[in-house]
Short mmCIF file of C-alpha atoms in Angstrom, two decimals:
data_model
loop_
_atom_site.label_atom_id
_atom_site.label_comp_id
_atom_site.label_asym_id
_atom_site.label_seq_id
_atom_site.Cartn_x
_atom_site.Cartn_y
_atom_site.Cartn_z
CA UNK G 1 0.14 0.15 -0.02
CA UNK G 2 1.27 3.49 -0.58
CA UNK G 3 0.37 6.92 1.60
CA UNK G 4 -2.23 9.24 -0.36
CA UNK G 5 -2.10 12.78 0.89
CA UNK G 6 -4.97 15.42 -0.19
CA UNK G 7 -2.76 18.66 -0.98
CA UNK G 8 -4.76 21.90 -1.04
CA UNK G 9 -3.11 22.85 -4.22
CA UNK G 10 -4.42 20.25 -6.42
CA UNK G 11 -7.58 19.61 -4.10
CA UNK G 12 -7.17 16.05 -4.67
CA UNK G 13 -5.47 12.92 -3.02
CA UNK G 14 -2.57 12.00 -4.34
CA UNK G 15 0.00 9.39 -4.20
CA UNK G 16 3.10 10.36 -1.67
CA UNK G 17 6.18 10.64 -3.71
CA UNK G 18 9.23 12.10 -1.96
CA UNK G 19 11.76 14.45 -3.64
CA UNK G 20 14.63 11.87 -2.19
CA UNK G 21 13.49 8.25 -1.78
CA UNK G 22 13.17 7.29 1.84
CA UNK G 23 13.55 10.73 3.09
CA UNK G 24 10.78 13.51 3.78
CA UNK G 25 11.59 17.47 4.53
CA UNK G 26 8.62 18.87 6.30
CA UNK G 27 8.31 22.61 7.21
CA UNK G 28 5.12 23.97 9.33
CA UNK G 29 4.46 27.65 9.96
CA UNK G 30 5.43 28.20 13.69
CA UNK G 31 4.18 30.79 16.35
CA UNK G 32 4.78 34.41 16.59
CA UNK G 33 5.76 34.56 19.80
CA UNK G 34 3.73 37.44 21.58
CA UNK G 35 1.79 35.43 24.05
CA UNK G 36 1.00 31.83 25.42
CA UNK G 37 -0.19 29.18 22.70
CA UNK G 38 -3.77 28.54 22.87
CA UNK G 39 -6.17 25.78 21.40
CA UNK G 40 -5.76 26.48 17.78
CA UNK G 41 -1.71 26.19 18.31
CA UNK G 42 -2.63 22.65 20.12
CA UNK G 43 -4.78 21.17 17.13
CA UNK G 44 -2.17 22.42 14.77
CA UNK G 45 0.91 20.74 16.09
CA UNK G 46 -0.70 17.74 17.53
CA UNK G 47 -1.89 17.31 13.99
CA UNK G 48 1.34 17.50 12.21
CA UNK G 49 3.23 15.61 15.28
CA UNK G 50 1.16 12.67 14.14
CA UNK G 51 2.06 12.90 10.59
CA UNK G 52 5.57 13.23 11.14
CA UNK G 53 5.67 10.23 13.57
CA UNK G 54 3.35 8.17 11.16
CA UNK G 55 5.96 8.95 8.21
CA UNK G 56 8.84 8.00 10.51
CA UNK G 57 6.86 4.54 11.37
CA UNK G 58 6.20 3.87 7.87
CA UNK G 59 10.04 3.74 7.27
CA UNK G 60 10.67 7.38 6.24
CA UNK G 61 13.80 9.71 7.60
CA UNK G 62 11.77 12.80 8.22
CA UNK G 63 13.38 16.56 8.41
CA UNK G 64 11.10 18.74 10.09
CA UNK G 65 11.20 22.38 10.98
CA UNK G 66 8.88 24.85 12.64
CA UNK G 67 9.92 28.54 12.78
CA UNK G 68 9.72 30.95 15.44
CA UNK G 69 8.36 34.33 13.99
CA UNK G 70 10.25 36.68 16.55
CA UNK G 71 9.94 40.23 15.12
CA UNK G 72 6.75 41.36 14.48
CA UNK G 73 4.20 44.51 14.91
CA UNK G 74 2.66 42.40 17.80
CA UNK G 75 5.77 41.50 19.74
CA UNK G 76 6.65 44.84 19.48
CA UNK G 77 3.56 46.28 21.07
CA UNK G 78 3.64 43.67 24.15
CA UNK G 79 7.22 44.48 24.59
CA UNK G 80 6.18 48.31 24.43
CA UNK G 81 3.21 48.14 26.73
CA UNK G 82 5.25 46.38 29.36
CA UNK G 83 8.29 48.90 29.33
CA UNK G 84 10.19 45.59 28.19
CA UNK G 85 12.23 44.66 24.97
CA UNK G 86 11.46 42.78 21.88
CA UNK G 87 14.40 39.90 22.93
CA UNK G 88 12.46 39.51 26.87
CA UNK G 89 9.02 39.03 25.00
CA UNK G 90 10.58 36.68 22.62
CA UNK G 91 12.59 34.39 25.06
CA UNK G 92 9.68 34.21 27.74
CA UNK G 93 6.89 32.99 24.89
CA UNK G 94 9.47 30.52 23.47
CA UNK G 95 9.81 29.19 26.90
CA UNK G 96 6.33 28.98 27.15
CA UNK G 97 5.92 27.78 24.16
CA UNK G 98 8.31 24.81 24.87
CA UNK G 99 6.86 24.59 28.34
CA UNK G 100 2.76 23.79 27.05
CA UNK G 101 3.77 21.86 23.88
CA UNK G 102 5.83 19.45 25.52
CA UNK G 103 3.25 18.86 27.75
CA UNK G 104 1.31 17.54 25.00
CA UNK G 105 3.43 14.81 24.45
CA UNK G 106 4.57 16.69 20.86
CA UNK G 107 8.01 16.32 20.05
CA UNK G 108 10.70 18.76 19.08
CA UNK G 109 11.17 19.53 15.72
CA UNK G 110 14.35 19.29 14.20
CA UNK G 111 15.39 22.68 13.81
CA UNK G 112 13.43 26.09 15.16
CA UNK G 113 14.67 28.72 12.65
CA UNK G 114 14.33 32.28 13.89
CA UNK G 115 13.67 35.36 11.21
CA UNK G 116 16.24 37.46 13.28
CA UNK G 117 18.90 34.69 12.54
CA UNK G 118 18.11 34.82 8.81
CA UNK G 119 18.50 38.65 7.67
CA UNK G 120 21.13 37.78 4.96
CA UNK G 121 19.21 35.29 3.32
CA UNK G 122 15.93 37.56 3.48
CA UNK G 123 18.27 40.18 1.72
CA UNK G 124 19.64 37.73 -0.73
CA UNK G 125 15.75 36.83 -1.60
CA UNK G 126 14.31 40.27 -2.02
CA UNK G 127 17.54 41.27 -4.46
CA UNK G 128 16.67 38.40 -6.28
CA UNK G 129 12.89 39.63 -7.04
CA UNK G 130 14.13 43.27 -7.26
CA UNK G 131 16.60 41.98 -10.26
CA UNK G 132 13.94 39.93 -11.86
CA UNK G 133 11.25 42.91 -11.86
CA UNK G 134 9.28 41.06 -9.12
CA UNK G 135 9.60 43.75 -5.89
CA UNK G 136 10.04 47.32 -6.18
CA UNK G 137 11.57 49.73 -3.65
CA UNK G 138 9.64 52.81 -2.16
CA UNK G 139 11.40 55.04 0.36
CA UNK G 140 12.81 52.44 2.23
CA UNK G 141 9.90 49.96 1.82
CA UNK G 142 10.34 46.95 -0.40
CA UNK G 143 7.18 45.45 -2.25
CA UNK G 144 6.41 42.41 -4.13
CA UNK G 145 4.33 42.84 -6.95
CA UNK G 146 1.52 40.40 -7.17
CA UNK G 147 0.06 40.95 -10.63
CA UNK G 148 3.65 40.04 -11.98
CA UNK G 149 3.09 36.17 -11.11
CA UNK G 150 0.41 35.15 -13.00
CA UNK G 151 -0.45 32.31 -11.44
CA UNK G 152 -1.29 34.05 -7.90
CA UNK G 153 -4.38 32.28 -6.61
CA UNK G 154 -3.41 28.84 -7.61
CA UNK G 155 -3.39 27.60 -3.88
CA UNK G 156 -6.48 28.88 -2.86
CA UNK G 157 -8.27 28.57 -6.19
CA UNK G 158 -9.13 32.37 -5.72
CA UNK G 159 -8.65 35.14 -8.06
CA UNK G 160 -6.88 38.24 -6.76
CA UNK G 161 -9.92 40.61 -6.48
CA UNK G 162 -11.23 38.08 -4.02
CA UNK G 163 -8.20 38.15 -1.57
CA UNK G 164 -7.71 40.54 1.07
CA UNK G 165 -3.71 40.97 1.60
CA UNK G 166 -4.45 42.14 4.86
CA UNK G 167 -5.12 39.03 6.55
CA UNK G 168 -3.94 38.67 10.27
CA UNK G 169 -3.90 42.44 10.97
CA UNK G 170 -0.16 42.79 9.48
CA UNK G 171 -1.09 44.32 5.98
CA UNK G 172 -3.70 47.08 5.22
CA UNK G 173 -4.51 46.94 1.50
CA UNK G 174 -6.53 50.19 1.68
CA UNK G 175 -4.30 51.92 3.58
CA UNK G 176 -4.65 55.79 2.28
CA UNK G 177 -0.97 55.99 2.83
CA UNK G 178 0.21 53.20 1.13
CA UNK G 179 3.08 53.44 -1.42
CA UNK G 180 2.36 50.34 -3.12
CA UNK G 181 1.55 50.36 -7.32
CA UNK G 182 -1.86 47.97 -6.26
CA UNK G 183 -3.48 47.31 -2.97
CA UNK G 184 -2.63 43.70 -3.32
CA UNK G 185 1.04 43.99 -3.29
CA UNK G 186 2.85 43.06 0.00
CA UNK G 187 5.86 44.25 1.79
CA UNK G 188 8.78 42.48 1.71
CA UNK G 189 11.04 44.86 3.50
CA UNK G 190 9.40 47.77 5.97
CA UNK G 191 11.78 50.71 6.52
CA UNK G 192 12.68 51.32 10.16
CA UNK G 193 10.36 53.11 12.42
CA UNK G 194 11.76 55.46 15.39
CA UNK G 195 12.50 53.08 18.42
CA UNK G 196 11.97 50.06 16.66
CA UNK G 197 14.56 47.14 16.20
CA UNK G 198 16.15 47.44 12.36
CA UNK G 199 18.63 45.99 10.53
CA UNK G 200 20.74 47.24 7.68
CA UNK G 201 19.87 46.65 4.26
CA UNK G 202 20.71 47.45 0.54
CA UNK G 203 17.39 49.61 0.80
CA UNK G 204 18.31 51.49 4.27
CA UNK G 205 17.49 50.28 7.84
CA UNK G 206 14.34 48.16 8.62
CA UNK G 207 12.97 44.85 9.20
CA UNK G 208 11.00 41.94 6.80
CA UNK G 209 7.72 41.77 6.11
CA UNK G 210 5.92 38.72 7.38
CA UNK G 211 5.53 36.73 4.05
CA UNK G 212 9.18 36.69 3.25
CA UNK G 213 10.52 35.31 6.31
CA UNK G 214 9.43 31.40 5.80
CA UNK G 215 10.62 31.63 2.02
CA UNK G 216 14.11 32.46 3.25
CA UNK G 217 13.95 29.85 5.86
CA UNK G 218 12.79 27.37 3.56
CA UNK G 219 15.14 28.04 1.01
CA UNK G 220 18.20 28.26 3.68
CA UNK G 221 17.87 25.21 5.63
CA UNK G 222 15.97 23.23 3.27
CA UNK G 223 16.55 24.14 -0.15
CA UNK G 224 14.37 25.01 -3.26
CA UNK G 225 11.72 22.72 -2.78
CA UNK G 226 10.04 20.57 -0.07
CA UNK G 227 7.91 17.52 0.24
CA UNK G 228 5.10 18.90 2.43
CA UNK G 229 4.33 22.55 4.06
CA UNK G 230 1.90 22.33 6.74
CA UNK G 231 -0.08 25.11 8.37
CA UNK G 232 -3.65 26.57 9.85
CA UNK G 233 -6.24 26.41 7.20
CA UNK G 234 -6.09 30.52 7.85
CA UNK G 235 -2.64 30.79 6.48
CA UNK G 236 -3.87 30.32 2.73
CA UNK G 237 -4.55 33.27 2.09
CA UNK G 238 -2.59 35.11 1.96
CA UNK G 239 0.58 33.78 3.80
CA UNK G 240 1.14 30.57 1.64
CA UNK G 241 0.14 32.36 -1.45
CA UNK G 242 2.63 34.88 -1.26
CA UNK G 243 5.25 32.20 -0.26
CA UNK G 244 4.99 30.40 -3.17
CA UNK G 245 4.66 33.71 -5.43
CA UNK G 246 8.05 34.79 -3.68
CA UNK G 247 9.38 31.38 -3.96
CA UNK G 248 8.68 29.71 -7.05
CA UNK G 249 9.23 32.72 -9.66
CA UNK G 250 12.84 32.30 -9.05
CA UNK G 251 13.18 28.75 -8.78
CA UNK G 252 10.57 27.79 -11.51
CA UNK G 253 10.01 24.67 -9.28
CA UNK G 254 7.35 23.94 -6.66
CA UNK G 255 8.27 25.33 -3.19
CA UNK G 256 6.16 22.36 -1.69
CA UNK G 257 4.76 19.39 -3.63
CA UNK G 258 1.98 18.74 -0.99
CA UNK G 259 0.41 21.77 0.79
CA UNK G 260 -1.56 20.31 4.07
CA UNK G 261 -3.89 22.57 6.16
CA UNK G 262 -5.47 21.85 9.17
CA UNK G 263 -9.28 22.90 9.83
CA UNK G 264 -10.09 25.52 12.57
CA UNK G 265 -10.86 25.53 15.96
CA UNK G 266 -14.52 26.86 17.69
CA UNK G 267 -15.62 26.69 20.94
CA UNK G 268 -18.74 25.75 21.75
CA UNK G 269 -20.14 26.50 18.02
CA UNK G 270 -18.10 30.13 18.31
CA UNK G 271 -15.11 30.90 16.53
CA UNK G 272 -12.15 31.60 19.73
CA UNK G 273 -11.61 34.99 20.53
CA UNK G 274 -10.90 37.18 23.39
CA UNK G 275 -13.56 39.45 22.74
CA UNK G 276 -16.14 36.54 23.15
CA UNK G 277 -14.71 35.37 26.45
CA UNK G 278 -13.81 32.03 24.86
CA UNK G 279 -10.12 32.40 24.41
CA UNK G 280 -8.72 29.69 26.06
CA UNK G 281 -4.74 28.78 26.47
CA UNK G 282 -2.93 25.37 26.56
CA UNK G 283 -1.90 26.14 30.11
CA UNK G 284 -5.37 26.98 30.98
CA UNK G 285 -6.83 23.55 29.55
CA UNK G 286 -4.34 21.57 30.91
CA UNK G 287 -4.37 23.22 34.57
CA UNK G 288 -8.27 23.29 35.01
CA UNK G 289 -8.75 27.38 34.43
CA UNK G 290 -10.96 26.68 31.00
CA UNK G 291 -14.50 27.96 32.02
CA UNK G 292 -15.97 25.38 30.05
CA UNK G 293 -14.32 22.48 31.54
CA UNK G 294 -12.79 23.79 35.20
CA UNK G 295 -10.82 20.57 35.97
CA UNK G 296 -7.37 19.55 35.44
CA UNK G 297 -7.60 17.68 31.80
CA UNK G 298 -4.39 14.83 31.12
CA UNK G 299 -2.57 16.12 28.51
CA UNK G 300 -3.30 12.68 26.52
CA UNK G 301 -6.71 13.02 26.63
CA UNK G 302 -6.05 16.45 24.64
CA UNK G 303 -4.15 14.32 21.94
CA UNK G 304 -6.92 11.89 21.70
CA UNK G 305 -9.68 14.57 21.03
CA UNK G 306 -7.61 16.37 18.43
CA UNK G 307 -7.02 12.88 16.63
CA UNK G 308 -11.10 11.86 16.77
CA UNK G 309 -11.32 14.50 13.95
CA UNK G 310 -9.53 14.31 10.65
CA UNK G 311 -6.91 17.23 10.49
CA UNK G 312 -8.89 18.90 7.83
CA UNK G 313 -11.80 18.96 9.58
CA UNK G 314 -13.38 21.45 12.08
CA UNK G 315 -12.76 21.00 15.77
CA UNK G 316 -15.27 22.16 18.26
CA UNK G 317 -14.11 22.50 21.69
CA UNK G 318 -16.97 21.34 24.11
CA UNK G 319 -17.28 20.44 27.77
CA UNK G 320 -19.22 17.28 26.52
CA UNK G 321 -16.64 16.43 23.83
CA UNK G 322 -13.54 16.66 26.27
CA UNK G 323 -15.08 14.34 28.80
CA UNK G 324 -16.01 11.83 26.17
CA UNK G 325 -12.10 11.85 25.19
CA UNK G 326 -11.46 11.61 29.14
CA UNK G 327 -12.99 8.67 28.93
CA UNK G 328 -11.54 7.51 25.95
CA UNK G 329 -8.14 7.86 27.17
CA UNK G 330 -9.08 6.40 30.28
CA UNK G 331 -10.19 3.28 28.31
CA UNK G 332 -6.73 3.20 26.34
CA UNK G 333 -4.54 4.00 29.53
CA UNK G 334 -6.53 0.93 31.47
CA UNK G 335 -5.36 -1.37 28.35
CA UNK G 336 -2.02 -0.22 27.95
CA UNK G 337 -1.33 -0.66 31.86
CA UNK G 338 -3.23 -3.62 32.56
CA UNK G 339 -1.05 -6.10 35.43
CA UNK G 340 -0.30 -9.13 33.61
CA UNK G 341 1.88 -10.53 36.15
CA UNK G 342 -0.89 -10.27 38.91
CA UNK G 343 -2.18 -13.44 36.83
CA UNK G 344 1.13 -14.74 35.91
CA UNK G 345 1.22 -13.83 32.26
CA UNK G 346 4.52 -12.33 30.86
CA UNK G 347 3.98 -9.96 28.16
CA UNK G 348 7.59 -9.45 26.77
CA UNK G 349 8.95 -7.72 23.98
CA UNK G 350 9.63 -10.17 21.08
CA UNK G 351 10.69 -8.44 18.11
CA UNK G 352 8.04 -9.25 15.31
CA UNK G 353 5.40 -10.13 17.68
CA UNK G 354 2.69 -7.99 16.33
CA UNK G 355 -1.14 -8.60 15.17
CA UNK G 356 -0.95 -8.59 11.90
CA UNK G 357 -4.53 -7.65 10.80
CA UNK G 358 -4.27 -4.75 13.45
CA UNK G 359 -1.51 -3.21 11.45
CA UNK G 360 -2.93 -3.79 8.71
CA UNK G 361 -6.12 -1.82 9.44
CA UNK G 362 -4.02 0.85 10.70
CA UNK G 363 -1.79 1.17 8.06
CA UNK G 364 -4.57 1.57 5.56
CA UNK G 365 -6.61 3.73 7.89
CA UNK G 366 -3.33 6.20 8.17
CA UNK G 367 -2.17 5.67 4.68
CA UNK G 368 -5.95 7.56 3.27
CA UNK G 369 -4.36 10.94 4.35
CA UNK G 370 -3.69 10.30 7.75
CA UNK G 371 -7.11 9.49 8.65
CA UNK G 372 -6.35 9.24 12.69
CA UNK G 373 -10.20 8.51 13.56
CA UNK G 374 -9.81 5.50 11.87
CA UNK G 375 -6.65 4.74 13.18
CA UNK G 376 -7.96 4.91 16.59
CA UNK G 377 -10.71 2.43 15.79
CA UNK G 378 -8.09 -0.14 15.70
CA UNK G 379 -6.45 1.04 18.99
CA UNK G 380 -9.90 1.07 20.62
CA UNK G 381 -10.58 -2.67 19.21
CA UNK G 382 -7.07 -3.86 20.44
CA UNK G 383 -7.98 -2.20 24.27
CA UNK G 384 -11.24 -3.73 24.23
CA UNK G 385 -10.17 -7.09 23.12
CA UNK G 386 -7.39 -7.00 25.80
CA UNK G 387 -9.46 -5.70 28.82
CA UNK G 388 -11.95 -8.52 27.86
CA UNK G 389 -9.35 -11.14 28.10
CA UNK G 390 -7.90 -9.94 31.43
CA UNK G 391 -11.11 -9.78 32.54
CA UNK G 392 -11.69 -13.49 31.92
CA UNK G 393 -8.64 -14.71 32.98
CA UNK G 394 -8.75 -12.65 36.40
CA UNK G 395 -12.26 -13.29 37.36
CA UNK G 396 -13.32 -16.66 35.48
CA UNK G 397 -10.01 -18.46 35.09
CA UNK G 398 -11.03 -18.85 31.42
CA UNK G 399 -8.94 -17.55 28.41
CA UNK G 400 -10.15 -16.83 24.51
CA UNK G 401 -6.66 -15.66 23.15
CA UNK G 402 -3.47 -17.82 23.07
CA UNK G 403 -0.28 -16.68 24.33
CA UNK G 404 1.18 -15.66 21.12
CA UNK G 405 -2.35 -13.95 20.37
CA UNK G 406 -2.14 -11.88 23.55
CA UNK G 407 1.31 -11.09 23.44
CA UNK G 408 0.86 -9.59 19.54
CA UNK G 409 -2.42 -7.79 21.00
CA UNK G 410 -0.33 -5.90 23.84
CA UNK G 411 2.82 -5.10 21.44
CA UNK G 412 0.79 -3.69 19.19
CA UNK G 413 -1.40 -1.63 21.25
CA UNK G 414 1.79 0.17 22.89
CA UNK G 415 3.11 0.54 19.58
CA UNK G 416 0.34 2.16 17.67
CA UNK G 417 -0.47 4.34 20.48
CA UNK G 418 3.12 5.84 20.42
CA UNK G 419 2.56 6.49 16.97
CA UNK G 420 -0.34 8.67 18.07
CA UNK G 421 1.64 10.31 20.88
CA UNK G 422 -0.70 8.38 23.56
CA UNK G 423 1.96 7.21 26.28
CA UNK G 424 0.99 6.69 29.84
CA UNK G 425 2.90 9.31 32.25
CA UNK G 426 4.28 10.86 29.01
CA UNK G 427 3.24 14.38 31.01
CA UNK G 428 4.84 13.64 34.19
CA UNK G 429 8.27 12.53 32.27
CA UNK G 430 8.69 15.90 30.06
CA UNK G 431 7.10 18.31 32.41
CA UNK G 432 10.02 18.48 34.94
CA UNK G 433 12.39 18.75 32.03
CA UNK G 434 10.06 21.41 30.73
CA UNK G 435 9.22 23.31 34.11
CA UNK G 436 13.27 23.69 34.41
CA UNK G 437 14.07 25.10 30.83
CA UNK G 438 10.96 27.81 31.35
CA UNK G 439 11.73 28.27 34.82
CA UNK G 440 15.56 29.31 34.45
CA UNK G 441 14.29 31.51 31.34
CA UNK G 442 12.11 33.43 33.79
CA UNK G 443 14.69 34.03 36.37
CA UNK G 444 17.09 35.22 33.89
CA UNK G 445 14.57 37.95 32.56
CA UNK G 446 14.04 38.98 36.37
CA UNK G 447 17.55 39.23 36.84
CA UNK G 448 17.84 41.25 33.70
CA UNK G 449 14.58 43.32 34.75
CA UNK G 450 16.34 43.96 38.62
CA UNK G 451 19.74 44.76 36.65
CA UNK G 452 17.76 47.41 34.80
CA UNK G 453 15.84 48.73 37.64
CA UNK G 454 12.55 47.49 35.94
CA UNK G 455 11.26 46.53 39.17
CA UNK G 456 7.57 46.52 38.34
CA UNK G 457 8.72 43.59 35.29
CA UNK G 458 10.54 41.93 37.89
CA UNK G 459 7.62 41.75 40.38
CA UNK G 460 5.45 40.32 37.48
CA UNK G 461 7.67 37.58 36.92
CA UNK G 462 7.91 36.53 40.62
CA UNK G 463 4.44 36.28 41.15
CA UNK G 464 4.06 34.00 37.94
CA UNK G 465 6.81 31.85 39.57
CA UNK G 466 4.80 31.76 42.79
CA UNK G 467 1.35 30.98 40.99
CA UNK G 468 2.88 28.04 39.65
CA UNK G 469 4.50 26.64 43.22
CA UNK G 470 7.90 28.17 42.78
CA UNK G 471 9.67 30.44 44.86
CA UNK G 472 12.33 32.44 43.65
CA UNK G 473 15.14 32.75 46.12
CA UNK G 474 17.75 35.64 46.05
CA UNK G 475 21.32 34.94 47.37
CA UNK G 476 23.69 37.38 48.86
CA UNK G 477 26.28 37.05 45.98
CA UNK G 478 23.31 38.16 43.30
CA UNK G 479 22.79 34.70 42.15
CA UNK G 480 18.75 33.18 42.26
CA UNK G 481 18.17 29.77 42.77
CA UNK G 482 14.53 28.30 42.98
CA UNK G 483 12.68 25.90 45.01
CA UNK G 484 9.23 24.30 44.58
CA UNK G 485 6.65 25.15 47.21
#
């Protein structure tokens, strides 16, 4: 059997063929680090984590990159509001990203390239576009001439006039003071503003536009073409359309052979937003601070909930749905932790001792555009069979499965659950490491704030640590240690 993947570009399922046999290059648009991650991020990164895990299980060598946008208006606005710096905000929320995402048992990417580390690569790309007439400079700004790219809109299947270049609030196509030749052109380089970070460039001091970032980082880290480009459905227009326009006019090659986009998240049927009062961070969800479900939720229940829906479909967070996912995880957890030694049954780790039928069903489901819902059905059947066998042997002295069948089903359940990242105590094993990284990062930020006499920021960080049971202890030598309260 071969894998088939639905690509947004072709709007069809296609057989999966890699640029290099046995290897996959995969890039996912990462977070802009100015705030804590929310439910939408959980949905997206759990989905790409499972795609990566499955491809590895199928024998591919996967190189997976996910960027951090570490220069953006939202970051600068947060820094200004707090009387802080861009660097402090970025470090804080990168640490917060790892704290939250690892609790969900999401594997680290192979690399997390940052925009600010790729300024020369961005310059090179813009200069190449300018040299070929696809970009033009005006008073220190540089814009991409969208109408020069005849295939613009091919990813979304929409005409130029149907699009709004200002998605995400980063660009306003109707700005009366715009220097653009037409309203749909987008910024590749922005002239410096007073009191904002800026870099020297051939066009004067400034900073990158949003869309050029990913094109430059992909080209720099992975090459001219990659196998899979992933992201949220809200990025198709304009971000991914613009990536294609920037990259493909220079190479004449597809930027990505397969474009994958996950469906959007709603909360009780409504779009998630702070104005509606239903905005929920990953941290609040896991710590029992979500008003929709005010108790601590096992991270594996969140993974299970996300995987119960196909990654391309919308996902609605409700208390009832989360409760059902918690019950489902308890079923799988019970089967994964059955105490077979209690009834003198040894479940070993023999190589090749798997349930071939279950493996075949699971692979057929996941080969069909990563159908995790159908894949989970295989796991639940295995769990049900194991639990029934345990009860028969434990309470009735009977058995339906041979020792070989029992061994096969048990090992198959463990392996397939790992493909989905569903692992008992995965949270507790990773959380201590995550906490340490996060705590040390905050303590460094607090020390810097104190040294710069920004005492309000220092107190804010101290209170954030105290709120999660971490007490900073300032030593006479100027160093700070911490302990759990």
